[in-house]
PDB file of N, CA, C and O in Angstrom:
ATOM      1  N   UNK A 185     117.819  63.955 104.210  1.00 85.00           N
ATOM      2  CA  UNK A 185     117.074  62.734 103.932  1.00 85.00           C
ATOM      3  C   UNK A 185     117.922  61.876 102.996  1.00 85.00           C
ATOM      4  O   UNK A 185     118.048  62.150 101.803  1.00 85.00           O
ATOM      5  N   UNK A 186     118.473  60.873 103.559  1.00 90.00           N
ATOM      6  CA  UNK A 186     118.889  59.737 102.736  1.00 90.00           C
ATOM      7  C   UNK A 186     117.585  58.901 101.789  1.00 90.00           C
ATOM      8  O   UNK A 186     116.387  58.860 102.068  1.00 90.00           O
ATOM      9  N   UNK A 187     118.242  58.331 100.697  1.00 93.00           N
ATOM     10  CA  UNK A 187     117.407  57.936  99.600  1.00 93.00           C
ATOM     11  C   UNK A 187     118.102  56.050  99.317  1.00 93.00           C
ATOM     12  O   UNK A 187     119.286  55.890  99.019  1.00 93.00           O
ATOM     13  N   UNK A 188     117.582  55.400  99.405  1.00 95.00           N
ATOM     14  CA  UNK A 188     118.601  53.754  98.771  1.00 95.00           C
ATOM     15  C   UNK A 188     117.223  53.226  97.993  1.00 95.00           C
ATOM     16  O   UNK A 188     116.179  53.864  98.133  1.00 95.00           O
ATOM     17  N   UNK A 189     117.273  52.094  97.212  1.00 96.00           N
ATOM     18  CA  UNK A 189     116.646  51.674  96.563  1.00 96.00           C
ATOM     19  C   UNK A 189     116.826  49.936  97.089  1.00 96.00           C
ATOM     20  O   UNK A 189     117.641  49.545  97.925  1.00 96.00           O
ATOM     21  N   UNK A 190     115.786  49.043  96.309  1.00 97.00           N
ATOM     22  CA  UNK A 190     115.350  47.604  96.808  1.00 97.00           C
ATOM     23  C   UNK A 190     115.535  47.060  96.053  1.00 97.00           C
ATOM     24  O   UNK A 190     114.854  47.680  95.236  1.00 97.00           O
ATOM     25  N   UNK A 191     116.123  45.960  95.291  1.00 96.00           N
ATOM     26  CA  UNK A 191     115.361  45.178  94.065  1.00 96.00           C
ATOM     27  C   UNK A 191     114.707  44.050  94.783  1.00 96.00           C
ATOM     28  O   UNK A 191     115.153  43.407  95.733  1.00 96.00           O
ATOM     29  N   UNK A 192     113.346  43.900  94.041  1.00 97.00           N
ATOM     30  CA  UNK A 192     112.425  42.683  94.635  1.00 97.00           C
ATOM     31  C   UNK A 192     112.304  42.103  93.771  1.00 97.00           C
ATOM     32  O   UNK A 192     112.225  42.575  92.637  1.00 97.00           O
ATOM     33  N   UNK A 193     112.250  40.797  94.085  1.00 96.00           N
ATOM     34  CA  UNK A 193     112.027  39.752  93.610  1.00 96.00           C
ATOM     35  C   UNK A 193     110.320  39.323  94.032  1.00 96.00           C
ATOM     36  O   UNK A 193     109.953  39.651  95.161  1.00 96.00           O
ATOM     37  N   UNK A 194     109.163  38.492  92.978  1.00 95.00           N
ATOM     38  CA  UNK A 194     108.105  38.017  92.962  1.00 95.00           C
ATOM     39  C   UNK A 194     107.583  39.060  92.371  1.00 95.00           C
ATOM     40  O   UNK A 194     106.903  38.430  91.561  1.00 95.00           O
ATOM     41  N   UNK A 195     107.251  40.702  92.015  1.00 96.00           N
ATOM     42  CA  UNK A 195     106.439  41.339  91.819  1.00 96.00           C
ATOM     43  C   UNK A 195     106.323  40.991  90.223  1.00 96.00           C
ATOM     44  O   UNK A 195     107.283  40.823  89.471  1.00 96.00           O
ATOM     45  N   UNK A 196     104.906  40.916  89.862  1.00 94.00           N
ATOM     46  CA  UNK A 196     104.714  40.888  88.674  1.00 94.00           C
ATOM     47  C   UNK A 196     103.639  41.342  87.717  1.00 94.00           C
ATOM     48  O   UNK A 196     103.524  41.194  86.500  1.00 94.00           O
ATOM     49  N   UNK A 197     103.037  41.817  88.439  1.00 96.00           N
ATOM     50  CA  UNK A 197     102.117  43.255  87.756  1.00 96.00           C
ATOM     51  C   UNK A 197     102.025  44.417  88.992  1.00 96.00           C
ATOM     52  O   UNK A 197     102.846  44.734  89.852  1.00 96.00           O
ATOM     53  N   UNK A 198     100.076  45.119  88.565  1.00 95.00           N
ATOM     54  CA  UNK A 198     100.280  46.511  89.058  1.00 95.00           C
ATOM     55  C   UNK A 198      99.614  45.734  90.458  1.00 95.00           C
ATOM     56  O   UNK A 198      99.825  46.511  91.389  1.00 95.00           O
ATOM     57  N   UNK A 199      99.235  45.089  90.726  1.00 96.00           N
ATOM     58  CA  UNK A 199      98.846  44.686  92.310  1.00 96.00           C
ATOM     59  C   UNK A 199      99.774  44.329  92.867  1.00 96.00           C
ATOM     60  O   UNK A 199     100.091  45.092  93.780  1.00 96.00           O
ATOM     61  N   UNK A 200     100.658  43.129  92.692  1.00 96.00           N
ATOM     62  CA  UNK A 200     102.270  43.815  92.763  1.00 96.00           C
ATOM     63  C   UNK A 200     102.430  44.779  93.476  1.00 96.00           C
ATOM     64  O   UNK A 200     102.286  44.792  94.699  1.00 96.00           O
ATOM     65  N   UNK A 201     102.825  45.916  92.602  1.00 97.00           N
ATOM     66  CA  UNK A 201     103.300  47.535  93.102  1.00 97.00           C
ATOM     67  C   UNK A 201     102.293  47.787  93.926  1.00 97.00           C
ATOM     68  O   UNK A 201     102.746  48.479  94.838  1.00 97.00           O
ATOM     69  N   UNK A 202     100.578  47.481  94.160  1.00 97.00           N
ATOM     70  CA  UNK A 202     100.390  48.443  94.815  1.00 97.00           C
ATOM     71  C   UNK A 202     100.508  47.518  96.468  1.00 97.00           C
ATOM     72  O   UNK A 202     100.440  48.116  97.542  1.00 97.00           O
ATOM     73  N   UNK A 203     100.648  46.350  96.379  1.00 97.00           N
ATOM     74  CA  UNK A 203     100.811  45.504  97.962  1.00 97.00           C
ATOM     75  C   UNK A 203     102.394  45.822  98.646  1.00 97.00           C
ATOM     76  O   UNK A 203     102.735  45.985  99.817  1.00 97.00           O
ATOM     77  N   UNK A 204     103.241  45.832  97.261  1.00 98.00           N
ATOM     78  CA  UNK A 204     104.590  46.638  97.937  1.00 98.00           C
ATOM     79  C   UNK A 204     104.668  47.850  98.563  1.00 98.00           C
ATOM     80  O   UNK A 204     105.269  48.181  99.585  1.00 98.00           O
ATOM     81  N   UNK A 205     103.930  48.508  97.758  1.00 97.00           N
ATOM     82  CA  UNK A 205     103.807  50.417  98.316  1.00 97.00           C
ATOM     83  C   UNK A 205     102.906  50.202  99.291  1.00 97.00           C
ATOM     84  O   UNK A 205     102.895  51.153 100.073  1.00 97.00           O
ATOM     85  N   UNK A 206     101.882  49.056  99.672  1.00 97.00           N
ATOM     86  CA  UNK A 206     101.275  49.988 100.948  1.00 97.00           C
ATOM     87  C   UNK A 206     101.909  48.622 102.079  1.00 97.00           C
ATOM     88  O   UNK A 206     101.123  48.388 102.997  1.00 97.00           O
ATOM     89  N   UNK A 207     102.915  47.945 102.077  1.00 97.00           N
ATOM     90  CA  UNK A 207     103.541  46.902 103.212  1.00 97.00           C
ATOM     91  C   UNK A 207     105.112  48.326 103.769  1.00 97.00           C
ATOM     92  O   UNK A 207     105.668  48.511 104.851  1.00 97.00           O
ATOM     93  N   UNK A 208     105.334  49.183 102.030  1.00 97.00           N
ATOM     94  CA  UNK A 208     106.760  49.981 102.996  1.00 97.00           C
ATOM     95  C   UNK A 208     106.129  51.194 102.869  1.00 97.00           C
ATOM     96  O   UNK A 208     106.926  52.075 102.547  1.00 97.00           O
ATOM     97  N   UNK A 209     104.688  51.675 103.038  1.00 96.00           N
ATOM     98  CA  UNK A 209     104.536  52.960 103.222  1.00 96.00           C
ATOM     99  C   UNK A 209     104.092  53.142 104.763  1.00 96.00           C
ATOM    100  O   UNK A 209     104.163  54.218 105.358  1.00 96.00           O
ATOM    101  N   UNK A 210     103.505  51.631 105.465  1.00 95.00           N
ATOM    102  CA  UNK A 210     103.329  51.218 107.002  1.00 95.00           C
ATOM    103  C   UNK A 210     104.511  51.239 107.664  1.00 95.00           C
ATOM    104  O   UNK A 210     104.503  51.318 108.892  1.00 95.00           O
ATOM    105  N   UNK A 211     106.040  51.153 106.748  1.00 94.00           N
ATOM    106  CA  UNK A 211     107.248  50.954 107.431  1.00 94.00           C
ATOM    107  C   UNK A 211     107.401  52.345 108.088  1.00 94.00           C
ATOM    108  O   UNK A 211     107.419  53.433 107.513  1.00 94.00           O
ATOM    109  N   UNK A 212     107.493  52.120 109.248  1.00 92.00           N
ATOM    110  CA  UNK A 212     107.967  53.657 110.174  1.00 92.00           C
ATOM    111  C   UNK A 212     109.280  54.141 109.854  1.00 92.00           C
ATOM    112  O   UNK A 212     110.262  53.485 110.199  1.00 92.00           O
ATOM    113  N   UNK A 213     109.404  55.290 109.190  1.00 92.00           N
ATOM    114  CA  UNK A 213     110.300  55.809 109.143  1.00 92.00           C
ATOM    115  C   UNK A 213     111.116  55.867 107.589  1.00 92.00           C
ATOM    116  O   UNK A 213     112.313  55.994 107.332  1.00 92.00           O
ATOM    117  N   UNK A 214     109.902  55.714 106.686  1.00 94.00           N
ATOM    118  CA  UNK A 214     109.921  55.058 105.546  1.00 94.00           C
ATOM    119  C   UNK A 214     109.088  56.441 104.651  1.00 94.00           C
ATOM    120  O   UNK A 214     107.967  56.788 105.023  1.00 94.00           O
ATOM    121  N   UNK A 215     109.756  57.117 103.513  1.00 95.00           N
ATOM    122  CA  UNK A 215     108.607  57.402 102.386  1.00 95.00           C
ATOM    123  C   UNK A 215     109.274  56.729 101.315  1.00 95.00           C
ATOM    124  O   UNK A 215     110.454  56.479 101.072  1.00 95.00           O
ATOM    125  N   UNK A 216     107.934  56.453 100.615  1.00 96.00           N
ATOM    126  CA  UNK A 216     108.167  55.466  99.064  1.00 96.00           C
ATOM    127  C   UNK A 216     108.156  56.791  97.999  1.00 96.00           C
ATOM    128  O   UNK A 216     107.345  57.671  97.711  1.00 96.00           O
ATOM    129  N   UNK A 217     109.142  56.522  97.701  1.00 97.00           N
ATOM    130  CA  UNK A 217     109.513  57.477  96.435  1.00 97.00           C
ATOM    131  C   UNK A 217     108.698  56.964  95.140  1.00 97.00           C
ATOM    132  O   UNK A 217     107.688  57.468  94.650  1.00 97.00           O
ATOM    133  N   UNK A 218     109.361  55.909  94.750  1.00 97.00           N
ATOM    134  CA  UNK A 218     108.323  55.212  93.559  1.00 97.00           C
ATOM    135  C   UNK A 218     108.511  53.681  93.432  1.00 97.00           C
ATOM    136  O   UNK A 218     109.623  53.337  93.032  1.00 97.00           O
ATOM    137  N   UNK A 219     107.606  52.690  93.707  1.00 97.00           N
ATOM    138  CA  UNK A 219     107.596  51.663  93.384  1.00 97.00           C
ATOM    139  C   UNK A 219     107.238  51.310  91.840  1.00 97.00           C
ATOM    140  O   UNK A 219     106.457  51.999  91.183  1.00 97.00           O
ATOM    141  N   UNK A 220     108.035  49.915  91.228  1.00 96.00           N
ATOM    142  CA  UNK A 220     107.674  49.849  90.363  1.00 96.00           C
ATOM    143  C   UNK A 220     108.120  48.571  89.545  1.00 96.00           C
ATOM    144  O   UNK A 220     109.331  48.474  89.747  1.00 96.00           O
ATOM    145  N   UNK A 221     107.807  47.799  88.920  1.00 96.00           N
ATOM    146  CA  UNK A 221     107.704  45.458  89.053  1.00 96.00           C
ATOM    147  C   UNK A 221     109.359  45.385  89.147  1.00 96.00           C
ATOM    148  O   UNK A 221     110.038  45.532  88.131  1.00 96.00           O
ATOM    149  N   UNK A 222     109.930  45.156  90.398  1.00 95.00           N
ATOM    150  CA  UNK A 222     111.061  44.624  90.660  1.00 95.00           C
ATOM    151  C   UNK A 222     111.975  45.757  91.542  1.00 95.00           C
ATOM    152  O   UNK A 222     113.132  45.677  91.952  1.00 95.00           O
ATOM    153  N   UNK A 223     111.338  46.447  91.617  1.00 96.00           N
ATOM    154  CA  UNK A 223     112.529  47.618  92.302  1.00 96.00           C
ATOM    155  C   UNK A 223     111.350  48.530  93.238  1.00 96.00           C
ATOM    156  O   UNK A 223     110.161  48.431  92.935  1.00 96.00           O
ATOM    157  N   UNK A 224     111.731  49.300  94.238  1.00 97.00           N
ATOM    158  CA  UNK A 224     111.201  50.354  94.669  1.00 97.00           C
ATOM    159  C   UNK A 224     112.441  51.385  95.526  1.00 97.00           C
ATOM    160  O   UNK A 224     113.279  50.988  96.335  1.00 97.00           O
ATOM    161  N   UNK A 225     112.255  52.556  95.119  1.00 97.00           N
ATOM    162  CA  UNK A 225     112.764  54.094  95.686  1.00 97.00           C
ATOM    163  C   UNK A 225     112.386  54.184  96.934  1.00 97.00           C
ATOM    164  O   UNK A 225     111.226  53.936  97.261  1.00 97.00           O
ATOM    165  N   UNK A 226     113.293  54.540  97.775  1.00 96.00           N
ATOM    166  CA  UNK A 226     112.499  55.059  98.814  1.00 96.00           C
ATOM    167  C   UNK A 226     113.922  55.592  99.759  1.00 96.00           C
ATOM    168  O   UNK A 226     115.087  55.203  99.840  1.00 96.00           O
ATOM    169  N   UNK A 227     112.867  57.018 100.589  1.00 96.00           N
ATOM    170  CA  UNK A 227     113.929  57.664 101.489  1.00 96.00           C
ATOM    171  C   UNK A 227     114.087  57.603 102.959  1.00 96.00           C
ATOM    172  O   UNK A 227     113.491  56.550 103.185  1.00 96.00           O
ATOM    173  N   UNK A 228     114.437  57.973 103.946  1.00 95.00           N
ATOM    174  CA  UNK A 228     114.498  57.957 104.971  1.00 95.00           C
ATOM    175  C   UNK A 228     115.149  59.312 106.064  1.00 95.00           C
ATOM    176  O   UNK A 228     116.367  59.261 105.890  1.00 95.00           O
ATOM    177  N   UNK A 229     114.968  59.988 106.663  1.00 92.00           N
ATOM    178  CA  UNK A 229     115.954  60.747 107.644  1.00 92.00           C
ATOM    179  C   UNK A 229     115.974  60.436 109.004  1.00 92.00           C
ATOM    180  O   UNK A 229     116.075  61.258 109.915  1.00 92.00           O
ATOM    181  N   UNK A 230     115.869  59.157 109.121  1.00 92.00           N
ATOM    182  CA  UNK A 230     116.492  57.884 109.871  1.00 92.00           C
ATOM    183  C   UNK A 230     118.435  57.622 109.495  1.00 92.00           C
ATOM    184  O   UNK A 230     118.642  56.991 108.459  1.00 92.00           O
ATOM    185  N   UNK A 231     119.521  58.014 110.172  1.00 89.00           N
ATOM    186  CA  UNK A 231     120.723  57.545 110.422  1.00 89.00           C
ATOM    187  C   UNK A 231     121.661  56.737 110.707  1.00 89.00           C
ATOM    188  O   UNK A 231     122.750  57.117 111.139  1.00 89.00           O
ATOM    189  N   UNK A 232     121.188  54.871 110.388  1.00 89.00           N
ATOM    190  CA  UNK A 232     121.126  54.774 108.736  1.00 89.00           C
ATOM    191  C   UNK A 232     119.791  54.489 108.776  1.00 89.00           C
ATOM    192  O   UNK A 232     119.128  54.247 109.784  1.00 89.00           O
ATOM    193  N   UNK A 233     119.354  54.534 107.426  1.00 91.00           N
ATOM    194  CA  UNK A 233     117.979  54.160 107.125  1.00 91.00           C
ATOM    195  C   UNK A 233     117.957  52.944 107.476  1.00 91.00           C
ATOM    196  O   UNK A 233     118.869  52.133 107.637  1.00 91.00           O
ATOM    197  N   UNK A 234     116.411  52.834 107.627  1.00 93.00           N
ATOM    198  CA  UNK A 234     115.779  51.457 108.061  1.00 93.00           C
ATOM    199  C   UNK A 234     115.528  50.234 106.709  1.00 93.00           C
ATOM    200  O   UNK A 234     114.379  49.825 106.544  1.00 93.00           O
ATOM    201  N   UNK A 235     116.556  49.755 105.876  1.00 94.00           N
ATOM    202  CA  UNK A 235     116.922  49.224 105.002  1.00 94.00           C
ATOM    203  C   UNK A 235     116.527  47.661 105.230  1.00 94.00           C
ATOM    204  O   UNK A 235     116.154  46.857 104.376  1.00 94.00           O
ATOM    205  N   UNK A 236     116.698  47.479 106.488  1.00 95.00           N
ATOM    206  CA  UNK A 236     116.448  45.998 107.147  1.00 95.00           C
ATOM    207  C   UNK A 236     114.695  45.974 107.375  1.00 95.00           C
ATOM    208  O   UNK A 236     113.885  45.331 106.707  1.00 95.00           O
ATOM    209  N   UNK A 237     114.416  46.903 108.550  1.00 95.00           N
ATOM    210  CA  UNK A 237     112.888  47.037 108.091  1.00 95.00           C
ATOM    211  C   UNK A 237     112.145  47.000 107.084  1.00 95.00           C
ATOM    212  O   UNK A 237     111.031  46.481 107.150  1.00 95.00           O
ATOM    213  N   UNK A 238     112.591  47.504 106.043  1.00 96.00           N
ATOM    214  CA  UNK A 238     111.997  47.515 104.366  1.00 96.00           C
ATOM    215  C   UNK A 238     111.546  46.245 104.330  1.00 96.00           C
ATOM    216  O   UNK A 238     110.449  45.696 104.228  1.00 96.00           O
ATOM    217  N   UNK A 239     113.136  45.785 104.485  1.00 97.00           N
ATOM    218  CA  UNK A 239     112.979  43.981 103.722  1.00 97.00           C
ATOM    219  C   UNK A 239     112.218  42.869 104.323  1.00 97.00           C
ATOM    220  O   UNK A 239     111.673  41.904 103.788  1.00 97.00           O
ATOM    221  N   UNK A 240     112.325  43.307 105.833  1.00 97.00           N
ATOM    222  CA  UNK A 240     111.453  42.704 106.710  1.00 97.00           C
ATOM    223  C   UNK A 240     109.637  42.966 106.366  1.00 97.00           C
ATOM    224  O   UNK A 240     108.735  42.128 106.380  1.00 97.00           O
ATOM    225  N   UNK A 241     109.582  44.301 106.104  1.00 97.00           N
ATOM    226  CA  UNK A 241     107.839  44.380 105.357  1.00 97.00           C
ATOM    227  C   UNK A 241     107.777  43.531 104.732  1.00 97.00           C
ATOM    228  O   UNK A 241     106.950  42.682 105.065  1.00 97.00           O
ATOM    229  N   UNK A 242     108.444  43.333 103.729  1.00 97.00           N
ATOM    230  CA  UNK A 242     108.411  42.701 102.076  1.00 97.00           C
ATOM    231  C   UNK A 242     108.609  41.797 102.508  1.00 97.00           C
ATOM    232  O   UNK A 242     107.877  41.128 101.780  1.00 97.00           O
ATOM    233  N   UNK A 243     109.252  40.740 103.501  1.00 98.00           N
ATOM    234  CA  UNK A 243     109.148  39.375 103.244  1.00 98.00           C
ATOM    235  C   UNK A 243     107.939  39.119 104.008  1.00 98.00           C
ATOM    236  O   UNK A 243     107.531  37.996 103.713  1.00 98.00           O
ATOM    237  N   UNK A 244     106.951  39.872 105.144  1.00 97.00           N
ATOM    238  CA  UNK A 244     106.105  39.733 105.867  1.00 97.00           C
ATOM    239  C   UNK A 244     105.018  39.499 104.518  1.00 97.00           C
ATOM    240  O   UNK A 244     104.357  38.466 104.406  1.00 97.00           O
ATOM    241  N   UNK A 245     104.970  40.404 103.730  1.00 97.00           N
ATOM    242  CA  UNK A 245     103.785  41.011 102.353  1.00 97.00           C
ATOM    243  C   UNK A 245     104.450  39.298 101.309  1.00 97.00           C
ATOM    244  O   UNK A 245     103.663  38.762 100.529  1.00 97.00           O
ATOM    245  N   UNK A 246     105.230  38.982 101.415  1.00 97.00           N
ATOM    246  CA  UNK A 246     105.543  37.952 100.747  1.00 97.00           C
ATOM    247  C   UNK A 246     106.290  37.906  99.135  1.00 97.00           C
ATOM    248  O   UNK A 246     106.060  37.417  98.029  1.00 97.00           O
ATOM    249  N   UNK A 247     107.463  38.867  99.906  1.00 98.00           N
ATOM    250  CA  UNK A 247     108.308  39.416  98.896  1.00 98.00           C
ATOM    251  C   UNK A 247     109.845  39.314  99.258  1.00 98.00           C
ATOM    252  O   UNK A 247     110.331  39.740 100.305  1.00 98.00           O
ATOM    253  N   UNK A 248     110.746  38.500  97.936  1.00 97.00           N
ATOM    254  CA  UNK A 248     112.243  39.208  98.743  1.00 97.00           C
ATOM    255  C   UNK A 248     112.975  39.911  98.190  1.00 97.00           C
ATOM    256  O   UNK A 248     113.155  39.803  96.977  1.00 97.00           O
ATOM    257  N   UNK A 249     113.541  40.745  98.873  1.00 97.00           N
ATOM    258  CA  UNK A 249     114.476  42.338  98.505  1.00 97.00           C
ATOM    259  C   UNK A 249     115.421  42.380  98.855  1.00 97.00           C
ATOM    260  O   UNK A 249     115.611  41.723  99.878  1.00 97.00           O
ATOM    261  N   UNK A 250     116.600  43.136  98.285  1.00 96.00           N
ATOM    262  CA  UNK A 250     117.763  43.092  98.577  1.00 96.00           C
ATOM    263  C   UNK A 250     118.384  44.275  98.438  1.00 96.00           C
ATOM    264  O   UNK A 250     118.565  44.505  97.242  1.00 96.00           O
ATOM    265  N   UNK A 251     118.875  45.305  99.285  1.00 95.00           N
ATOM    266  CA  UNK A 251     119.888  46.681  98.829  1.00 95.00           C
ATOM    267  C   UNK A 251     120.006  46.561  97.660  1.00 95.00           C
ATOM    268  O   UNK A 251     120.052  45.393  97.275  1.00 95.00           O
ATOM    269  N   UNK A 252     120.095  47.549  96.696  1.00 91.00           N
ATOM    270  CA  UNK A 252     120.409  47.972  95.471  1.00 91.00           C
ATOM    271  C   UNK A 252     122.144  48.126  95.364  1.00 91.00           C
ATOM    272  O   UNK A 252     122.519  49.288  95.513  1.00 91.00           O
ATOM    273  N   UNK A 253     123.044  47.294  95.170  1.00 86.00           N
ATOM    274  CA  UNK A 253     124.231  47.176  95.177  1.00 86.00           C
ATOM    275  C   UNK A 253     124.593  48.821  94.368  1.00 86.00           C
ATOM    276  O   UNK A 253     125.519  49.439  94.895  1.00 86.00           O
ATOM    277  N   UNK A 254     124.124  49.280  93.542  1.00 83.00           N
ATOM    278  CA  UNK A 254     124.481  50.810  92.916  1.00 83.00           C
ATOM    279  C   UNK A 254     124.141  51.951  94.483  1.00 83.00           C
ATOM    280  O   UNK A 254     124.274  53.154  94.256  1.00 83.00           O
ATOM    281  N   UNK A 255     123.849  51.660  95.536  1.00 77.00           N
ATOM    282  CA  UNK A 255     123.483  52.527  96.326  1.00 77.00           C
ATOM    283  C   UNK A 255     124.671  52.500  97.069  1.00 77.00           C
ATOM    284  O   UNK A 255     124.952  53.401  97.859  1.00 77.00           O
ATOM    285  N   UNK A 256     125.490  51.388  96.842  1.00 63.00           N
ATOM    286  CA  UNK A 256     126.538  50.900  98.126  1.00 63.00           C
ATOM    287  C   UNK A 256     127.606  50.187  97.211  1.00 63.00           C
ATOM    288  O   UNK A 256     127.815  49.001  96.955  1.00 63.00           O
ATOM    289  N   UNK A 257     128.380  51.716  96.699  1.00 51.00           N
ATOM    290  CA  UNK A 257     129.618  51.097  95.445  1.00 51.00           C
ATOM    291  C   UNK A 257     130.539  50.800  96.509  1.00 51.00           C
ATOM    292  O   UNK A 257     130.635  51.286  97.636  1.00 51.00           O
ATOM    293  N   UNK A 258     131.459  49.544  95.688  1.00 50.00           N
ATOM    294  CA  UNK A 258     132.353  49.421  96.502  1.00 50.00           C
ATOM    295  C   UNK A 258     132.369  48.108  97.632  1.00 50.00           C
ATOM    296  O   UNK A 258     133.243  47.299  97.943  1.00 50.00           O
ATOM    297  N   UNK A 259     130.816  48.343  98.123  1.00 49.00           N
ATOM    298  CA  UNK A 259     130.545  46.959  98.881  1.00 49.00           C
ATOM    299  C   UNK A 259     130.341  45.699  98.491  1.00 49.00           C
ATOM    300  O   UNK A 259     130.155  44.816  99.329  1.00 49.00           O
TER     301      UNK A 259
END
């Protein structure tokens, strides 16, 4: 099981976290490790993970996210 992380942008309290956790816990192929105001964990054993789907929830839920550049040194 691969693991990458999100940073989001708009979240700003706990309703926030909980509209993020349930837009990428609907993402197929998706468990949420831990959401939490600006970032959320999450794994996959999907080859590569569905990283694009994530972001696609979150801008559907009305959020934008971006790979966690520490997940992808180098890039």
């Amino acid at each position: 099981m691969s693991e990458f992380s999100l940073h989001i942008d708009g979240m700003h309290c706990g309703a926030c976290v909980r509209r993020v956790g349930q837009a990428l816990s609907a993402t197929e192929g998706l468990e949420v490790k831990e959401v939490r105001i600006g970032a959320a964990r999450l794994a996959s054993t999907q080859d590569p993970p569905p990283v694009d789907s994530a972001i696609a929830a979150l801008a559907a839920a009305g959020y934008k996210a971006q790979p966690d550049p520490a997940d992808h040194p180098g890039a």
